[in-house]
Short mmCIF file of C-alpha atoms in Angstrom, two decimals:
data_model
loop_
_atom_site.label_atom_id
_atom_site.label_comp_id
_atom_site.label_asym_id
_atom_site.label_seq_id
_atom_site.Cartn_x
_atom_site.Cartn_y
_atom_site.Cartn_z
CA MET A 8 65.43 -17.91 -24.28
CA LEU A 9 62.47 -19.11 -22.19
CA LYS A 10 64.21 -17.96 -18.98
CA LYS A 11 64.80 -14.47 -20.45
CA ARG A 12 61.13 -14.21 -21.41
CA ALA A 13 60.06 -15.29 -17.92
CA VAL A 14 62.32 -12.68 -16.29
CA PHE A 15 61.02 -10.00 -18.70
CA PHE A 16 57.42 -10.96 -17.93
CA LEU A 17 58.07 -10.78 -14.16
CA ILE A 18 59.63 -7.32 -14.48
CA CYS A 19 56.60 -6.12 -16.48
CA LEU A 20 54.26 -7.36 -13.77
CA ILE A 21 56.21 -5.54 -11.08
CA LEU A 22 56.20 -2.32 -13.10
CA LEU A 23 52.49 -2.67 -13.88
CA PHE A 24 51.25 -3.36 -10.35
CA GLY A 25 53.93 -1.47 -8.44
CA GLY A 26 54.41 -4.17 -5.84
CA ILE A 27 50.88 -3.75 -4.46
CA GLY A 28 50.41 -5.84 -1.36
CA LEU A 29 54.11 -6.63 -0.84
CA ALA A 30 54.23 -4.66 2.41
CA PRO A 31 51.65 -2.94 4.58
CA VAL A 32 51.42 0.85 4.25
CA PRO A 33 52.53 2.56 7.48
CA ALA A 34 49.65 4.14 9.39
CA LYS A 35 49.33 7.90 9.08
CA THR A 36 49.63 9.72 12.35
CA LYS A 37 48.25 12.99 13.58
CA GLN A 38 48.76 15.06 16.72
CA GLU A 39 46.25 14.93 19.55
CA ASN A 40 45.36 18.60 19.95
CA LYS A 41 43.77 20.71 22.62
CA GLY A 42 42.14 23.94 21.55
CA THR A 43 41.15 27.07 23.44
CA VAL A 44 38.04 28.96 22.32
CA SER A 45 38.91 32.56 21.40
CA THR A 46 35.42 34.09 21.21
CA ASP A 47 32.21 34.03 23.23
CA GLY A 48 29.20 32.14 21.91
CA LEU A 49 31.13 29.93 19.46
CA ARG A 50 28.49 27.79 17.79
CA VAL A 51 28.97 24.04 17.72
CA ARG A 52 27.32 22.36 14.74
CA LYS A 53 26.49 18.80 13.77
CA GLY A 54 28.72 18.97 10.69
CA PRO A 55 31.47 21.08 9.06
CA GLY A 56 29.35 23.89 7.63
CA THR A 57 26.82 26.59 8.46
CA ASP A 58 24.12 24.45 6.81
CA PHE A 59 24.28 22.07 9.81
CA GLN A 60 22.15 22.70 12.88
CA VAL A 61 23.59 24.30 16.01
CA ILE A 62 23.80 21.83 18.90
CA GLY A 63 25.31 24.17 21.49
CA SER A 64 27.79 26.98 22.07
CA LEU A 65 31.15 27.50 23.76
CA ASP A 66 32.47 30.39 25.82
CA LYS A 67 35.77 32.19 25.41
CA GLY A 68 38.60 30.42 27.22
CA GLN A 69 37.01 26.95 27.21
CA VAL A 70 39.42 24.13 26.42
CA ILE A 71 38.27 21.45 23.98
CA THR A 72 39.75 18.34 22.38
CA ILE A 73 40.23 18.56 18.60
CA LEU A 74 39.50 15.25 16.89
CA GLU A 75 40.15 16.24 13.27
CA THR A 76 40.18 19.28 10.98
CA ASN A 77 39.72 20.34 7.39
CA GLU A 78 40.48 23.72 5.82
CA ASN A 79 37.87 25.71 7.70
CA TRP A 80 36.35 23.50 10.41
CA ALA A 81 37.44 21.48 13.41
CA LYS A 82 35.68 18.42 14.81
CA VAL A 83 35.77 18.75 18.60
CA GLN A 84 34.78 16.91 21.75
CA THR A 85 32.74 19.09 24.10
CA SER A 86 30.87 18.53 27.34
CA PHE A 87 27.66 18.03 25.35
CA GLY A 88 29.03 15.73 22.67
CA VAL A 89 30.98 15.80 19.41
CA GLY A 90 30.46 18.63 16.94
CA TRP A 91 32.18 21.01 14.51
CA VAL A 92 33.32 24.61 15.06
CA ALA A 93 34.85 27.27 12.80
CA LYS A 94 38.59 26.67 13.02
CA GLU A 95 39.49 30.37 13.05
CA TYR A 96 37.96 30.76 16.53
CA ILE A 97 40.15 28.22 18.33
CA SER A 98 43.83 28.44 19.18
CA VAL A 99 45.59 25.10 19.02
CA GLN A 100 48.25 23.53 21.20
CA THR A 101 49.73 20.27 19.93
CA SER A 102 50.62 17.53 22.40
CA ASN A 103 53.73 15.43 22.04
CA ASN A 104 51.80 12.19 21.75
CA ALA A 105 51.07 11.11 18.20
CA ILE A 106 47.98 9.00 17.70
CA THR A 107 46.77 6.94 14.77
CA ASP A 108 43.72 7.97 12.72
CA LYS A 109 41.67 5.43 14.70
CA PRO A 110 42.67 3.55 17.81
CA ALA A 111 44.21 0.28 16.79
CA ALA A 112 42.02 -2.66 17.52
CA SER A 113 43.36 -5.43 19.70
CA LYS A 114 44.84 -8.37 17.80
CA ASN A 115 42.34 -10.57 19.54
CA ASN A 116 39.35 -8.54 18.39
CA THR A 117 36.88 -10.24 16.08
CA GLY A 118 34.59 -8.80 13.44
CA LYS A 119 31.45 -9.99 11.73
CA ILE A 120 30.84 -9.30 8.02
CA THR A 121 27.50 -7.53 7.43
CA VAL A 122 27.09 -7.88 3.63
CA ASN A 123 27.46 -10.57 0.99
CA SER A 124 30.39 -10.67 -1.46
CA LEU A 125 32.55 -8.20 0.47
CA ASN A 126 35.83 -7.61 -1.36
CA VAL A 127 39.04 -8.43 0.51
CA ARG A 128 41.87 -6.21 -0.73
CA SER A 129 45.65 -6.28 -0.53
CA SER A 130 45.89 -2.65 0.63
CA PRO A 131 43.58 -0.09 2.34
CA SER A 132 42.27 1.45 -0.88
CA LEU A 133 39.68 0.79 -3.58
CA HIS A 134 42.67 0.35 -5.86
CA GLY A 135 44.13 -2.51 -3.83
CA SER A 136 44.02 -5.89 -5.54
CA ILE A 137 40.96 -8.03 -4.74
CA ILE A 138 42.36 -11.20 -3.17
CA GLY A 139 39.15 -12.78 -1.95
CA LYS A 140 35.56 -12.27 -0.76
CA PHE A 141 33.56 -12.73 2.44
CA GLN A 142 29.90 -13.56 2.85
CA LYS A 143 27.49 -12.03 5.35
CA GLY A 144 27.86 -13.49 8.85
CA GLU A 145 31.45 -14.69 8.48
CA GLU A 146 33.78 -13.86 11.38
CA VAL A 147 37.26 -12.41 10.92
CA THR A 148 40.24 -11.57 13.12
CA VAL A 149 40.74 -7.80 13.29
CA LEU A 150 44.34 -6.56 13.43
CA SER A 151 43.89 -2.77 13.23
CA GLN A 152 41.82 0.05 11.78
CA ARG A 153 43.09 2.85 9.56
CA GLY A 154 40.87 5.59 8.19
CA ASP A 155 37.93 3.93 6.41
CA TRP A 156 39.56 0.49 6.35
CA THR A 157 39.92 -2.47 8.72
CA GLU A 158 43.01 -4.69 8.63
CA ILE A 159 42.20 -8.39 9.04
CA SER A 160 43.94 -11.75 8.96
CA PHE A 161 43.17 -13.53 5.68
CA SER A 162 44.72 -16.92 4.93
CA GLY A 163 47.44 -16.13 7.45
CA LYS A 164 48.31 -12.78 5.86
CA SER A 165 47.32 -9.16 6.35
CA ALA A 166 44.42 -7.92 4.19
CA TRP A 167 41.87 -5.11 4.20
CA VAL A 168 38.09 -4.63 4.11
CA SER A 169 35.90 -1.53 4.29
CA ASN A 170 34.99 -0.38 7.82
CA GLU A 171 31.37 0.03 6.75
CA TYR A 172 30.80 -3.68 6.29
CA VAL A 173 32.46 -5.22 9.33
CA LEU A 174 31.08 -5.06 12.87
CA VAL A 175 34.00 -5.18 15.32
CA GLU A 176 33.61 -6.74 18.77
CA LYS A 177 36.41 -5.68 21.10
CA LYS A 178 38.05 -8.22 23.35
CA GLY A 179 36.29 -8.54 26.67
CA SER A 180 33.07 -6.88 25.49
CA LYS A 181 29.91 -8.61 26.57
CA LYS A 182 26.75 -8.93 24.59
CA LYS A 183 23.95 -7.03 26.24
CA SER A 184 20.76 -8.84 27.00
CA THR A 185 17.41 -7.31 26.14
CA PRO A 186 16.24 -5.08 29.01
CA GLN A 187 13.09 -6.07 30.84
CA VAL A 188 10.14 -3.69 30.91
CA SER A 189 9.64 -2.42 34.47
CA SER A 190 6.35 -3.44 36.06
CA ASN A 191 4.93 0.08 36.02
CA HIS A 192 5.75 0.58 32.31
CA ALA A 193 4.07 -2.52 30.88
CA GLY A 194 2.08 -1.42 27.84
CA VAL A 195 3.34 2.18 28.03
CA THR A 196 4.54 3.69 24.76
CA GLY A 197 6.00 7.10 24.04
CA THR A 198 5.47 9.11 20.86
CA VAL A 199 8.18 11.63 19.93
CA THR A 200 6.91 15.23 19.89
CA ALA A 201 10.17 16.99 19.00
CA THR A 202 11.20 17.26 15.35
CA THR A 203 14.36 15.31 16.14
CA LEU A 204 15.19 13.78 19.52
CA THR A 205 18.72 12.71 20.48
CA VAL A 206 19.28 9.18 21.79
CA ARG A 207 22.07 8.77 24.36
CA ASP A 208 23.78 5.74 25.92
CA LYS A 209 23.03 7.05 29.44
CA GLY A 210 20.09 8.82 31.00
CA ASN A 211 21.71 12.25 31.31
CA LEU A 212 23.15 15.04 29.15
CA ASN A 213 26.66 13.63 29.58
CA GLY A 214 25.64 10.40 27.85
CA LYS A 215 27.22 9.73 24.47
CA ILE A 216 24.97 10.51 21.49
CA ILE A 217 24.29 7.21 19.70
CA GLY A 218 21.50 8.22 17.35
CA SER A 219 18.26 10.13 16.92
CA VAL A 220 14.53 9.52 16.48
CA SER A 221 11.97 11.64 14.66
CA LYS A 222 8.67 13.31 15.43
CA GLY A 223 5.70 10.92 15.35
CA GLU A 224 7.70 7.74 15.98
CA SER A 225 6.45 5.59 18.88
CA PHE A 226 8.51 3.32 21.14
CA GLN A 227 8.01 0.96 24.06
CA ILE A 228 9.24 2.62 27.28
CA TYR A 229 11.31 0.16 29.34
CA GLU A 230 12.30 2.41 32.22
CA GLU A 231 12.19 6.03 33.37
CA LYS A 232 14.73 7.76 35.58
CA ASN A 233 15.32 11.45 36.35
CA ASN A 234 13.23 12.70 33.41
CA TRP A 235 14.85 10.25 30.97
CA ALA A 236 13.22 7.25 29.30
CA LYS A 237 14.87 4.07 28.04
CA ILE A 238 13.57 2.92 24.63
CA GLU A 239 14.42 0.42 21.91
CA TRP A 240 15.17 3.01 19.23
CA LYS A 241 16.34 0.42 16.67
CA PRO A 242 15.81 -3.34 16.64
CA GLY A 243 18.13 -4.67 19.36
CA LYS A 244 19.51 -1.21 20.18
CA PHE A 245 18.51 0.57 23.38
CA GLY A 246 19.14 4.13 24.50
CA TRP A 247 17.86 7.02 26.59
CA VAL A 248 15.82 10.04 25.49
CA ALA A 249 14.46 13.04 27.38
CA ASN A 250 10.95 12.01 28.39
CA TRP A 251 9.72 15.61 28.11
CA PHE A 252 9.67 15.02 24.37
CA LEU A 253 7.58 11.85 24.62
CA LYS A 254 3.81 11.85 24.62
CA LYS A 255 3.03 8.78 26.68
CA THR A 256 0.04 6.57 26.04
CA GLU A 257 -1.12 4.60 29.04
CA SER A 258 -4.60 3.10 29.53
CA GLY A 259 -6.01 5.40 26.88
CA SER A 260 -4.82 8.66 28.45
CA ASN A 261 -2.47 11.12 26.75
CA ARG A 262 0.24 13.24 28.30
CA PRO A 263 -0.40 17.01 28.05
CA ASP A 264 1.72 19.04 25.62
CA GLY A 265 2.93 21.57 28.17
CA ILE A 266 5.53 20.12 30.58
CA ILE A 267 6.68 22.05 33.65
CA VAL A 268 10.45 22.60 33.68
CA LYS A 269 12.43 23.33 36.84
CA ASN A 270 15.99 24.52 37.51
CA SER A 271 16.80 25.26 33.87
CA THR A 272 17.84 28.34 31.91
CA LEU A 273 18.47 29.03 28.25
CA THR A 274 20.85 31.40 26.49
CA ILE A 275 20.15 33.17 23.21
CA ILE A 276 22.78 32.38 20.56
CA HIS A 277 21.62 34.68 17.71
CA ASN A 278 21.15 38.45 17.73
CA GLY A 279 17.54 39.44 17.06
CA THR A 280 16.00 36.13 18.12
CA ASN A 281 12.20 36.35 18.11
CA LEU A 282 10.35 35.76 21.39
CA ARG A 283 6.69 35.06 20.64
CA LYS A 284 3.31 35.14 22.37
CA GLY A 285 2.69 31.44 21.68
CA PRO A 286 4.64 28.28 20.73
CA SER A 287 4.46 28.77 16.95
CA ILE A 288 6.28 30.71 14.23
CA ASP A 289 2.89 32.19 13.32
CA SER A 290 2.46 33.68 16.79
CA GLU A 291 2.94 37.41 17.48
CA ILE A 292 6.50 38.63 18.22
CA ILE A 293 6.61 40.42 21.57
CA TYR A 294 10.38 40.89 22.02
CA ARG A 295 13.65 40.49 20.11
CA ALA A 296 16.49 39.07 22.20
CA ASN A 297 20.21 39.31 21.52
CA GLN A 298 23.08 36.87 21.78
CA GLY A 299 24.05 36.12 25.39
CA GLU A 300 20.73 37.02 27.03
CA THR A 301 19.65 34.38 29.55
CA PHE A 302 16.12 33.43 30.62
CA GLN A 303 14.55 31.01 33.09
CA ILE A 304 12.61 28.17 31.46
CA VAL A 305 9.05 27.76 32.72
CA SER A 306 7.73 24.92 30.56
CA LEU A 307 8.19 22.98 27.36
CA HIS A 308 5.61 22.84 24.54
CA ASN A 309 6.82 20.38 21.89
CA ASP A 310 9.82 22.18 20.31
CA TRP A 311 9.23 25.50 22.12
CA TYR A 312 10.36 26.75 25.52
CA GLU A 313 8.14 29.02 27.58
CA ILE A 314 10.43 31.51 29.34
CA LEU A 315 10.14 34.17 32.02
CA LEU A 316 10.87 37.77 30.96
CA GLN A 317 12.29 40.46 33.25
CA ASN A 318 8.89 42.17 33.57
CA GLY A 319 7.35 38.96 34.90
CA ALA A 320 5.52 38.11 31.67
CA THR A 321 6.19 34.92 29.72
CA ALA A 322 7.13 34.34 26.09
CA PHE A 323 8.01 31.44 23.81
CA VAL A 324 11.21 30.77 21.89
CA ALA A 325 12.05 28.04 19.41
CA GLY A 326 14.13 25.43 21.19
CA TRP A 327 16.50 24.73 18.31
CA ILE A 328 17.99 28.26 18.28
CA VAL A 329 19.03 28.48 21.95
CA SER A 330 21.44 26.64 24.23
CA VAL A 331 20.15 25.11 27.47
CA LYS A 332 21.61 24.58 30.94
CA GLY A 333 20.02 22.53 33.70
CA ASN A 334 17.63 19.60 33.58
CA ALA A 335 15.84 20.57 30.37
CA PRO A 336 17.23 18.78 27.32
CA GLN A 337 18.33 20.61 24.18
CA VAL A 338 15.73 20.72 21.40
CA GLU A 339 17.24 19.84 18.04
CA LYS A 340 15.93 20.92 14.65
CA PRO A 341 17.21 18.92 11.68
CA GLY A 342 18.94 20.88 8.95
CA ALA A 343 19.61 19.94 5.34
CA GLU A 344 21.54 16.90 6.56
CA MET A 345 18.36 14.96 7.36
CA TYR A 346 17.65 14.48 3.66
CA LEU A 347 21.03 12.84 2.97
CA LYS A 348 20.95 10.36 5.83
CA ASN A 349 21.56 6.77 4.64
CA LYS A 350 21.99 7.87 0.99
CA THR A 351 24.97 6.52 -0.96
CA ILE A 352 26.95 9.31 -2.65
CA VAL A 353 29.98 8.67 -4.87
CA LEU A 354 32.31 11.67 -5.29
CA ASP A 355 34.63 11.60 -8.29
CA PRO A 356 37.58 14.06 -8.16
CA GLY A 357 38.47 14.45 -11.83
CA HIS A 358 41.84 13.37 -13.27
CA GLY A 359 44.74 12.26 -11.04
CA GLY A 360 48.15 10.60 -11.32
CA ARG A 361 49.60 10.94 -14.83
CA ASP A 362 46.47 12.86 -15.87
CA ASN A 363 46.87 16.44 -14.60
CA GLY A 364 43.73 17.74 -16.26
CA THR A 365 44.04 21.39 -17.23
CA THR A 366 46.74 23.67 -15.84
CA GLY A 367 45.91 27.19 -14.69
CA ILE A 368 47.67 30.39 -15.71
CA ARG A 369 49.42 30.41 -12.32
CA GLY A 370 50.25 26.71 -12.50
CA THR A 371 47.28 25.26 -10.63
CA LEU A 372 46.77 21.60 -11.54
CA GLU A 373 43.14 20.63 -12.00
CA LYS A 374 43.74 17.19 -10.45
CA GLN A 375 44.83 18.82 -7.18
CA VAL A 376 41.97 21.28 -6.79
CA THR A 377 39.30 18.68 -7.70
CA LEU A 378 40.61 16.43 -4.92
CA ARG A 379 40.64 19.36 -2.50
CA THR A 380 36.98 20.14 -3.24
CA ALA A 381 35.96 16.48 -3.06
CA LYS A 382 37.57 15.97 0.35
CA LEU A 383 35.82 19.01 1.84
CA LEU A 384 32.51 17.83 0.39
CA TYR A 385 33.19 14.30 1.68
CA LYS A 386 33.41 15.56 5.29
CA ARG A 387 30.14 17.47 4.94
CA ILE A 388 28.17 14.60 3.45
CA LYS A 389 29.68 12.05 5.85
CA ALA A 390 28.57 14.18 8.82
CA SER A 391 24.99 14.04 7.53
CA GLY A 392 24.87 10.26 8.02
CA ALA A 393 25.28 9.36 4.35
CA ASN A 394 27.48 6.61 2.95
CA VAL A 395 30.16 8.48 0.96
CA ILE A 396 32.72 6.96 -1.41
CA LEU A 397 35.61 8.75 -3.13
CA THR A 398 36.76 7.28 -6.45
CA ARG A 399 40.24 8.44 -5.42
CA ASN A 400 41.56 9.98 -2.21
CA ASP A 401 45.11 10.69 -3.37
CA ASP A 402 47.05 11.54 -6.54
CA THR A 403 46.20 8.32 -8.38
CA TYR A 404 45.20 7.74 -11.99
CA ILE A 405 41.78 6.07 -12.23
CA PRO A 406 40.39 4.96 -15.61
CA LEU A 407 36.98 6.37 -16.53
CA SER A 408 35.51 2.88 -16.63
CA SER A 409 36.59 2.28 -13.01
CA ARG A 410 34.93 5.50 -11.88
CA VAL A 411 31.66 4.37 -13.44
CA SER A 412 32.08 0.89 -11.96
CA THR A 413 32.43 2.40 -8.48
CA ALA A 414 29.03 4.10 -8.82
CA ASN A 415 27.42 0.93 -10.15
CA TYR A 416 28.99 -1.39 -7.58
CA HIS A 417 27.87 0.74 -4.64
CA ASN A 418 24.43 1.35 -6.19
CA ALA A 419 24.94 5.09 -5.78
CA ASP A 420 21.98 7.37 -5.21
CA ALA A 421 24.09 10.14 -6.73
CA PHE A 422 27.44 10.28 -8.57
CA ILE A 423 29.17 13.67 -8.77
CA SER A 424 32.21 14.16 -10.98
CA ILE A 425 34.13 17.30 -9.98
CA HIS A 426 36.16 19.32 -12.50
CA TYR A 427 37.54 22.78 -13.24
CA ASP A 428 37.45 24.23 -16.77
CA SER A 429 39.82 25.86 -19.25
CA ILE A 430 39.55 27.66 -22.61
CA LYS A 431 41.81 29.79 -24.81
CA ASP A 432 39.72 32.91 -24.14
CA ARG A 433 40.99 34.00 -20.72
CA SER A 434 37.96 36.21 -20.10
CA VAL A 435 35.53 33.26 -19.88
CA ARG A 436 34.41 32.40 -16.35
CA GLY A 437 31.67 30.69 -14.37
CA ILE A 438 30.16 27.33 -13.43
CA THR A 439 28.60 24.81 -15.82
CA SER A 440 26.77 21.62 -14.85
CA TYR A 441 26.23 18.63 -17.15
CA TYR A 442 23.96 15.60 -17.49
CA TYR A 443 23.59 12.97 -20.24
CA HIS A 444 20.41 10.99 -19.52
CA LEU A 445 17.21 12.96 -19.00
CA PHE A 446 16.62 11.40 -15.58
CA GLN A 447 19.93 12.99 -14.45
CA LYS A 448 18.80 16.54 -15.29
CA PRO A 449 16.81 17.29 -12.08
CA LEU A 450 19.84 16.45 -9.92
CA ALA A 451 22.07 18.63 -12.11
CA GLU A 452 19.60 21.54 -11.86
CA SER A 453 19.26 21.25 -8.09
CA VAL A 454 23.01 21.11 -7.42
CA HIS A 455 23.76 23.81 -9.98
CA SER A 456 21.21 26.24 -8.57
CA ALA A 457 22.40 25.83 -4.98
CA THR A 458 26.07 26.10 -5.97
CA ILE A 459 25.52 29.31 -7.94
CA SER A 460 23.58 30.74 -5.00
CA GLN A 461 26.37 29.96 -2.53
CA THR A 462 29.37 30.99 -4.65
CA LYS A 463 27.85 33.95 -6.58
CA MET A 464 29.78 32.73 -9.63
CA LYS A 465 28.63 33.46 -13.19
CA ASP A 466 25.86 31.04 -14.14
CA ARG A 467 26.74 29.19 -17.36
CA GLY A 468 23.73 26.93 -17.05
CA VAL A 469 22.85 23.24 -16.97
CA ARG A 470 23.69 21.49 -20.24
CA PHE A 471 23.70 18.15 -22.00
CA GLY A 472 27.21 16.67 -21.92
CA ASP A 473 28.43 13.57 -23.75
CA TYR A 474 30.89 12.48 -21.05
CA HIS A 475 31.84 8.86 -20.38
CA VAL A 476 31.10 9.02 -16.63
CA LEU A 477 27.57 10.26 -17.39
CA ARG A 478 26.81 8.27 -20.53
CA GLU A 479 28.02 4.87 -19.37
CA THR A 480 26.16 4.69 -16.06
CA ASN A 481 22.54 4.04 -15.23
CA LYS A 482 22.96 5.98 -11.99
CA ASN A 483 21.98 9.56 -11.20
CA ALA A 484 25.26 11.11 -12.35
CA ILE A 485 26.29 14.71 -13.02
CA LEU A 486 29.53 16.46 -13.96
CA LEU A 487 30.39 19.88 -12.53
CA GLU A 488 32.83 22.39 -14.03
CA LEU A 489 33.36 24.66 -11.03
CA GLY A 490 35.26 27.56 -12.58
CA TYR A 491 37.89 28.44 -15.20
CA LEU A 492 41.54 27.98 -14.32
CA SER A 493 42.31 29.71 -17.63
CA ASN A 494 40.91 32.96 -16.23
CA PRO A 495 43.68 34.48 -14.03
CA ALA A 496 41.29 36.13 -11.54
CA GLU A 497 39.03 33.12 -11.33
CA GLU A 498 41.99 30.79 -10.80
CA ILE A 499 42.97 32.81 -7.71
CA PHE A 500 39.38 32.86 -6.43
CA VAL A 501 38.53 29.17 -6.88
CA THR A 502 41.71 28.09 -5.10
CA SER A 503 40.92 30.25 -2.05
CA GLY A 504 39.64 28.78 1.19
CA GLN A 505 36.58 31.01 0.96
CA TYR A 506 35.56 29.57 -2.40
CA GLN A 507 36.27 25.97 -1.43
CA GLU A 508 34.04 26.39 1.62
CA SER A 509 31.19 27.97 -0.34
CA VAL A 510 31.32 25.59 -3.32
CA SER A 511 31.28 22.48 -1.11
CA SER A 512 28.39 23.99 0.84
CA GLY A 513 26.49 24.69 -2.40
CA ILE A 514 26.88 21.15 -3.72
CA PHE A 515 25.84 19.77 -0.33
CA GLN A 516 22.72 21.93 -0.21
CA GLY A 517 21.83 21.06 -3.79
CA LEU A 518 22.00 17.35 -2.98
CA ALA A 519 19.83 17.85 0.11
CA ARG A 520 17.22 19.81 -1.86
CA TYR A 521 17.11 17.13 -4.53
CA PHE A 522 16.51 14.31 -2.04
CA LYS A 523 13.99 16.42 -0.13
CA GLN A 524 11.67 16.48 -3.15
#
């Protein structure tokens, strides 16, 4: 009798946990693609959306490497760095070589844990069983990397930790020593004059972008070479910035604002771009330029280029709305993404697994479209430099209590639960946003307003909602009902690529506006 009970208990455990951790999940693969640009002046942006700043443009016929895609955007490698372009303007050729989501790390690589009490899981998912913990500073053996997870050796077996909390040192890499300040730069500091200034790993435009610094920040200058300056932009991290955007302080003297620029041209990337009498948006407009027009750069005044017109006169144009060729670096103007940098956002695609949510007139399952929206929004927010967590990234059932726990565990700055609505009256349509605690209302209002503006959907308002994921958390949590699947026309619209692009853009902008305040 005891043996029968033991066997029955073992079977129940297997059914309950589904054999989690019994075997590693095979790595997903994707094709390494090359794309050809099919239009002139294709804008390259910092993230997958028009709310991200333009960092350059591509010409028709250029060949680029495609790193990843979503429904509407492609992340690409260009001659001036990594960015995103509208997918419809590139034709794709797939190579025969499949590659993993991230290059596998060498088995001899080591990693250092960067936080205390880091969960070690049996599989690369928040739903994997917790089989142990690491403390900050502990070293681990890295086996591979897959998506947002790092595979490590734990007690002689394979286990997983989040990529965000392990610093991987590749085999053969050497620790860099702190650079010495050159003799002629002792005591020289540079103050950033551009709104945002890109930091690169080399002193030229081909250097990899490793970060950015902001207007007003000051740094010790270690070295200068070919109009580039080496600075310590973060403690222990060194990089190169264009020294035209640094106001140097040396023996009490200041560098003048206007810097002479040689052998450089700029190209207009928007029709009707204003060329002004002075380097300010308040200055008089003297000419409107169109996309593709090219001008010689005369000098640089903070974020503005002085350019030479065909009649021999000069004018000024904002540096963040043109593309530059030659020695002059590209001025960058931060978009909405600057307000989300370093924030922790938890996205909660409603329902999943055995819980379908509502079902549309045409058979659309709510659980599928909420995940689709969340994944598009995830890419946008991730590109802004935020820490983004999905409560689920596949068709898995997650209890409401676990969704709340995810927000609490990660100390989320914002928790957004994504849903689509249904009602017996098929004529009802529109977007409704909910909060429970009063402190959650401003976030709900900001996101709701921006989402309505982007989607042009019927505004059903911001309301109090007694939902578990809002009520049972002390975090800034909101729940969005993004349209009615019970309305036949609205079901078609909200499942279109156009709507998914605009609704994810609206939520993103609403978040940015909230954190800007």
